[in-house]
CSV table of C-alpha atoms in Angstrom, one decimal:
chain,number,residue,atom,x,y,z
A,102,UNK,CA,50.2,-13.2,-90.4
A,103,UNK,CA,52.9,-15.1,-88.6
A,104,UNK,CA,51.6,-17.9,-85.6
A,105,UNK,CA,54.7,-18.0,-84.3
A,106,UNK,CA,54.8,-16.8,-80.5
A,107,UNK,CA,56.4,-13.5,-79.8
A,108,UNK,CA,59.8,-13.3,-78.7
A,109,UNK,CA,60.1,-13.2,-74.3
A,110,UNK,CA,60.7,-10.3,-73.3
A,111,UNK,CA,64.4,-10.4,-71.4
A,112,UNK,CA,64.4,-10.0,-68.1
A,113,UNK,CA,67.5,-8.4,-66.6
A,114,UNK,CA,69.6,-10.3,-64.6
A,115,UNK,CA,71.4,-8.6,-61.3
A,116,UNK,CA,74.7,-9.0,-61.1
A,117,UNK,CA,75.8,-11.8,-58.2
A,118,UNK,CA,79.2,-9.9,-57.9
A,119,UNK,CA,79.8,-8.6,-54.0
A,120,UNK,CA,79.3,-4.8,-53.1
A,121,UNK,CA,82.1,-3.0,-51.0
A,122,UNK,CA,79.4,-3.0,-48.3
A,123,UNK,CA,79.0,-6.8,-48.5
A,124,UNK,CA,82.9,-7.6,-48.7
A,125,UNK,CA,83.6,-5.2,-45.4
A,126,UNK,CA,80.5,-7.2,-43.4
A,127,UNK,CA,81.6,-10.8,-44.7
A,128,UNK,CA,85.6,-9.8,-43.6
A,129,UNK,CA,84.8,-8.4,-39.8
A,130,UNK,CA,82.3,-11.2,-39.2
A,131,UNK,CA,84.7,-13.6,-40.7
A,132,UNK,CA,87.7,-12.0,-38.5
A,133,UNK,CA,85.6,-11.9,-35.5
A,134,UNK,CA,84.6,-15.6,-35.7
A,135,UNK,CA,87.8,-16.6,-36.1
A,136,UNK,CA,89.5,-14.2,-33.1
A,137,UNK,CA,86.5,-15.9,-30.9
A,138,UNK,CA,87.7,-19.2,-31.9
A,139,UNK,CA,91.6,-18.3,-31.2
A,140,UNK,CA,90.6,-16.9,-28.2
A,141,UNK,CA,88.9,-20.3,-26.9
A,142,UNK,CA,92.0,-22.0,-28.2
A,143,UNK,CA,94.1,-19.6,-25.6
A,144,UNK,CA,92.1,-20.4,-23.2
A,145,UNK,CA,92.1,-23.9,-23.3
A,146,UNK,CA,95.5,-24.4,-24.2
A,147,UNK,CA,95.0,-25.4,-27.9
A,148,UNK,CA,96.3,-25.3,-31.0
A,149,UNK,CA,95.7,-24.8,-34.8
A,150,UNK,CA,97.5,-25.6,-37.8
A,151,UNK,CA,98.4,-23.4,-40.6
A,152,UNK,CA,100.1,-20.4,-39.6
A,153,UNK,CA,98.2,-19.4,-37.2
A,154,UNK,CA,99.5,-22.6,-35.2
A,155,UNK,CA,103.4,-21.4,-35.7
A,156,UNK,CA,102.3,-18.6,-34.5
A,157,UNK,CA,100.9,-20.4,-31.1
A,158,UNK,CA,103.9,-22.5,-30.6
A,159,UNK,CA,105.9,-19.5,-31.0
A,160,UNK,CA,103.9,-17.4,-28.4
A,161,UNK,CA,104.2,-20.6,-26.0
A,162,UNK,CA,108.2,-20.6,-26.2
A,163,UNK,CA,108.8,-17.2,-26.2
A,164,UNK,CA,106.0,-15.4,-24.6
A,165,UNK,CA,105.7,-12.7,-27.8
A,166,UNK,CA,101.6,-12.2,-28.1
A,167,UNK,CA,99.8,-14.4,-30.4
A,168,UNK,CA,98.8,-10.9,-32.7
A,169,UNK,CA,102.3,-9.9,-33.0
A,170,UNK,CA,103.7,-13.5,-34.5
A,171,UNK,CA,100.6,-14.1,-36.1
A,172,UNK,CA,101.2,-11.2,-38.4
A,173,UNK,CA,104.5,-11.6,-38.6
A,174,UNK,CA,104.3,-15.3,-39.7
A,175,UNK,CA,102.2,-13.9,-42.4
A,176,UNK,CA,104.6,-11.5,-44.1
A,177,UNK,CA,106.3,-13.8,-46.7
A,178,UNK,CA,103.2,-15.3,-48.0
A,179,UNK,CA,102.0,-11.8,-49.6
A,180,UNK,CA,104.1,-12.3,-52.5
A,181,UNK,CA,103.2,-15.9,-53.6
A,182,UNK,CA,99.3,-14.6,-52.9
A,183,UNK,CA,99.8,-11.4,-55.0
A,184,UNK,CA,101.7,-13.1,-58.1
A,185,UNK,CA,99.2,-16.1,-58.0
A,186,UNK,CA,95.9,-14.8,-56.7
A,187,UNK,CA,95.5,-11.4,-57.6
A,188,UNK,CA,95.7,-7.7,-56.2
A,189,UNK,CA,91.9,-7.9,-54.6
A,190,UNK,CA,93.0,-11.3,-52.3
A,191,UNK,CA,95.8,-10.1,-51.3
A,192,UNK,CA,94.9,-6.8,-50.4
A,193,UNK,CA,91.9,-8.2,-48.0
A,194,UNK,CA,94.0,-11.5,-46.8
A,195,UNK,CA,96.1,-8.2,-45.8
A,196,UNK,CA,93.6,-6.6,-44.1
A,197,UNK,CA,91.8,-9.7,-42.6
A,198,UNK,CA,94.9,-11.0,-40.9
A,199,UNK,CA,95.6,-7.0,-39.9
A,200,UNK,CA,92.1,-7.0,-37.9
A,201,UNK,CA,92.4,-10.7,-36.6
A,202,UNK,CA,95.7,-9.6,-35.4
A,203,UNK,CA,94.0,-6.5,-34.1
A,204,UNK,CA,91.7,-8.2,-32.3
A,205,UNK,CA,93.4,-11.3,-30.5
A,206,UNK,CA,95.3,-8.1,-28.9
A,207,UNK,CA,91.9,-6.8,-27.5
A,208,UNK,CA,89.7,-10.2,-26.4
A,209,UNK,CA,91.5,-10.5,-23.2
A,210,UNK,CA,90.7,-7.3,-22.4
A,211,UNK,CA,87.3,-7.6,-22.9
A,212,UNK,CA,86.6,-11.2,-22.7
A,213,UNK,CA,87.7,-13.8,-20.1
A,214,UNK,CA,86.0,-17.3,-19.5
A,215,UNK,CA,86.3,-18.7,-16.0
A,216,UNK,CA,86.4,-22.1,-17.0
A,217,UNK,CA,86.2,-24.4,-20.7
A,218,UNK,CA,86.1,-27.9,-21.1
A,219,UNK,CA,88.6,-28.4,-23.9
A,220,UNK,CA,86.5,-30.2,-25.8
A,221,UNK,CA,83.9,-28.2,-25.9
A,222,UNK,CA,86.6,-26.0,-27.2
A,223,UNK,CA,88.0,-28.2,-30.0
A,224,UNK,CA,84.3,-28.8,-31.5
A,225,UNK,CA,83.1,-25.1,-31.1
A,226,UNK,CA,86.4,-23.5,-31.8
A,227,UNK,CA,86.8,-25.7,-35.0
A,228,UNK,CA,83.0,-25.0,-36.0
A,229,UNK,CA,83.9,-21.3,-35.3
A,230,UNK,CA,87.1,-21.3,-37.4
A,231,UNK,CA,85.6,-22.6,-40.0
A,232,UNK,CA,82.9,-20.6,-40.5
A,233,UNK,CA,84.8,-17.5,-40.0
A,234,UNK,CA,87.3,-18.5,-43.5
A,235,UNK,CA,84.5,-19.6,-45.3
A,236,UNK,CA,82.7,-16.2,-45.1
A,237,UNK,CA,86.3,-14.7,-45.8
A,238,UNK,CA,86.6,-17.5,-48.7
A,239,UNK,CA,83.6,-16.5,-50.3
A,240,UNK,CA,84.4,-13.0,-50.4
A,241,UNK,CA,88.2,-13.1,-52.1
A,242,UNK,CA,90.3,-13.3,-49.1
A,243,UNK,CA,91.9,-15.6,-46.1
A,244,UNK,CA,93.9,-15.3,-43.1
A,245,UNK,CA,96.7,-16.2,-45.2
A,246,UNK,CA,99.7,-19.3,-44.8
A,247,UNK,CA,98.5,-22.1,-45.6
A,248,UNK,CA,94.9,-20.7,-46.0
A,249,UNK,CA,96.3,-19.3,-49.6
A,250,UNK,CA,98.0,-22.4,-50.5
A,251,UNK,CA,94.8,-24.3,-50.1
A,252,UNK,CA,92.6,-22.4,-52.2
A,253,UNK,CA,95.0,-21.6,-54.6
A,254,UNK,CA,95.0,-25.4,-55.6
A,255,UNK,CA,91.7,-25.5,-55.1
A,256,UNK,CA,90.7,-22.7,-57.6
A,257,UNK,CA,94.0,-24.0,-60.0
A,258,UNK,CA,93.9,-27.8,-59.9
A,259,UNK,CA,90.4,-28.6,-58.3
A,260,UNK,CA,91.8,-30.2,-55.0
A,261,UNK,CA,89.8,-29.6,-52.1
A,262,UNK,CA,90.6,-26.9,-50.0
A,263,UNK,CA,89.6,-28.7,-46.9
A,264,UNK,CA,91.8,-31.1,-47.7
A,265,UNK,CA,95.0,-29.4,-48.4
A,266,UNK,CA,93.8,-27.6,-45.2
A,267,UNK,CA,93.6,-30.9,-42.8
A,268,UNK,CA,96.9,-32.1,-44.3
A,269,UNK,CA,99.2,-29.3,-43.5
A,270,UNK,CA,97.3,-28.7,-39.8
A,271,UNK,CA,97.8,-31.9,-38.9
A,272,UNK,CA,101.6,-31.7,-40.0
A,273,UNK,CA,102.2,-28.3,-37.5
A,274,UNK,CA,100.2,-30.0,-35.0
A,275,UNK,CA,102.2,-33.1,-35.3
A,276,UNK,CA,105.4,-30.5,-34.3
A,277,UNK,CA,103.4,-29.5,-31.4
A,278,UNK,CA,104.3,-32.9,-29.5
A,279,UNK,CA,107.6,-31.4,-28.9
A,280,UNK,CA,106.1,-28.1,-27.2
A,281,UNK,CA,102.6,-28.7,-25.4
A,282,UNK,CA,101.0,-31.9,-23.8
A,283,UNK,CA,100.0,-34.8,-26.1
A,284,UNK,CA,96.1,-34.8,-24.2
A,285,UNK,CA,96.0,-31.0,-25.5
A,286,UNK,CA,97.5,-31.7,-29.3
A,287,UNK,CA,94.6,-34.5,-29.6
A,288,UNK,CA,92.2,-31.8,-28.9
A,289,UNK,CA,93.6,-29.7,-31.3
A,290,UNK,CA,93.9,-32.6,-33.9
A,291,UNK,CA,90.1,-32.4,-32.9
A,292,UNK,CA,89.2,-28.8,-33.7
A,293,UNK,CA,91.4,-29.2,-37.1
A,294,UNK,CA,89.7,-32.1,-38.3
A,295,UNK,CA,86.0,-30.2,-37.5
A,296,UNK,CA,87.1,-27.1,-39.2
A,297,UNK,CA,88.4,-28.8,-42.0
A,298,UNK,CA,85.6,-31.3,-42.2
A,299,UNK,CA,83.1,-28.6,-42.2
A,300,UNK,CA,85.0,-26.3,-44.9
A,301,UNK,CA,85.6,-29.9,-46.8
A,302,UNK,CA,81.0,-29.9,-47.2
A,303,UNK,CA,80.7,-26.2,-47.2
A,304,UNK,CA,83.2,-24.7,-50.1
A,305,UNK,CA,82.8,-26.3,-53.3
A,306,UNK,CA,83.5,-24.5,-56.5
A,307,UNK,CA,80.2,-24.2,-58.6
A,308,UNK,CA,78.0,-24.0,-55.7
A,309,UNK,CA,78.4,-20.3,-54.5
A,310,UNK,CA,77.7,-18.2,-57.8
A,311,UNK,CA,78.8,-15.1,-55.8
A,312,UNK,CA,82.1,-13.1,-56.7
């Protein structure tokens, strides 16, 4: 008769990978932070980076809504997301910039603030931003641009997306001297820097187990 101890029993493990349920939840909230944050930025004559800031400048000169350029903006980064990242992320960065798009075109309808102290604006509107693409980030997907750039070298080569992120939104806001008021540009440095300070803690590879 053997003393040995018997062999534990295995205990099943549940899989960690995202339900369609989850992913639709994660990409509306994510889309609605983010059109909350936008819409803040309207109102106090902000700016962003990434594409979302061409699309801004481009609304400013022209007049064309934000939604419209914002989705145009987006149209030739589908390919390099598709042949780098993979059918799923493009597919919901599709859909997530379709429904921020979408939405930016509804908020003033629905939503108007009398007054905002742009400041208030930069740090809440940054917060806002970024934790609208982290939910998105966690669940396959972006708003696109830049956005896709970043965590493609993040999940390739290990570079921070929040720092690829502050880079290239401090370059388009750098461009936005020419267009808006340097007091309002400093704000928006602001709001970049909080986002991509707080996406820079938040999203690190290894820590979220999730898929």
């Amino acid at each position: 008769m053997s003393d040995s101890p018997p062999d534990p029993i295995p205990v099943p493990v549940p899989s960690l990978r995202h339900g369609r349920y989850e992913d639709v939840q994660a990409l509306v909230a994510g889309t609605l932070f983010v059109a909350m944050a936008l819409m803040l930025f309207g109102q106090a004559g902000l700016l962003i980076g990434s594409t979302a800031g061409i699309a801004f400048l481009l609304h400013y000169l022209t007049d064309v809504s934000f939604g419209k350029l914002f989705f145009a903006v987006n149209l030739p980064f589908y390919w390099f997301a598709w042949t780098r990242m993979g059918r799923e992320f493009t597919i919901k960065t599709f859909l997530s910039v379709a429904m921020l798009s979408g939405l930016t075109e509804m908020f003033p309808h629905v939503m108007h603030v009398d007054y905002l102290d742009p400041l208030f604006a930069a740090i809440l509107g940054g917060l806002l931003l970024g934790t609208g693409c982290l939910f998105l980030a966690r669940h396959k997907s972006s708003l696109g641009g830049a956005t896709i750039v970043a965590l493609y070298l993040q999940n390739r080569h290990g570079i921070r997306a929040g720092k690829v992120q502050m880079a290239i939104d401090c370059t388009v806001l750098a461009l936005a001297l020419f267009v808006v008021p340097p007091e309002r540009v400093a704000y928006s440095v602001l709001a970049a820097v909080v986002m991509s300070l707080f996406l820079w803690v938040s999203h690190r590879p290894g820590r979220y187990v999730g898929e």
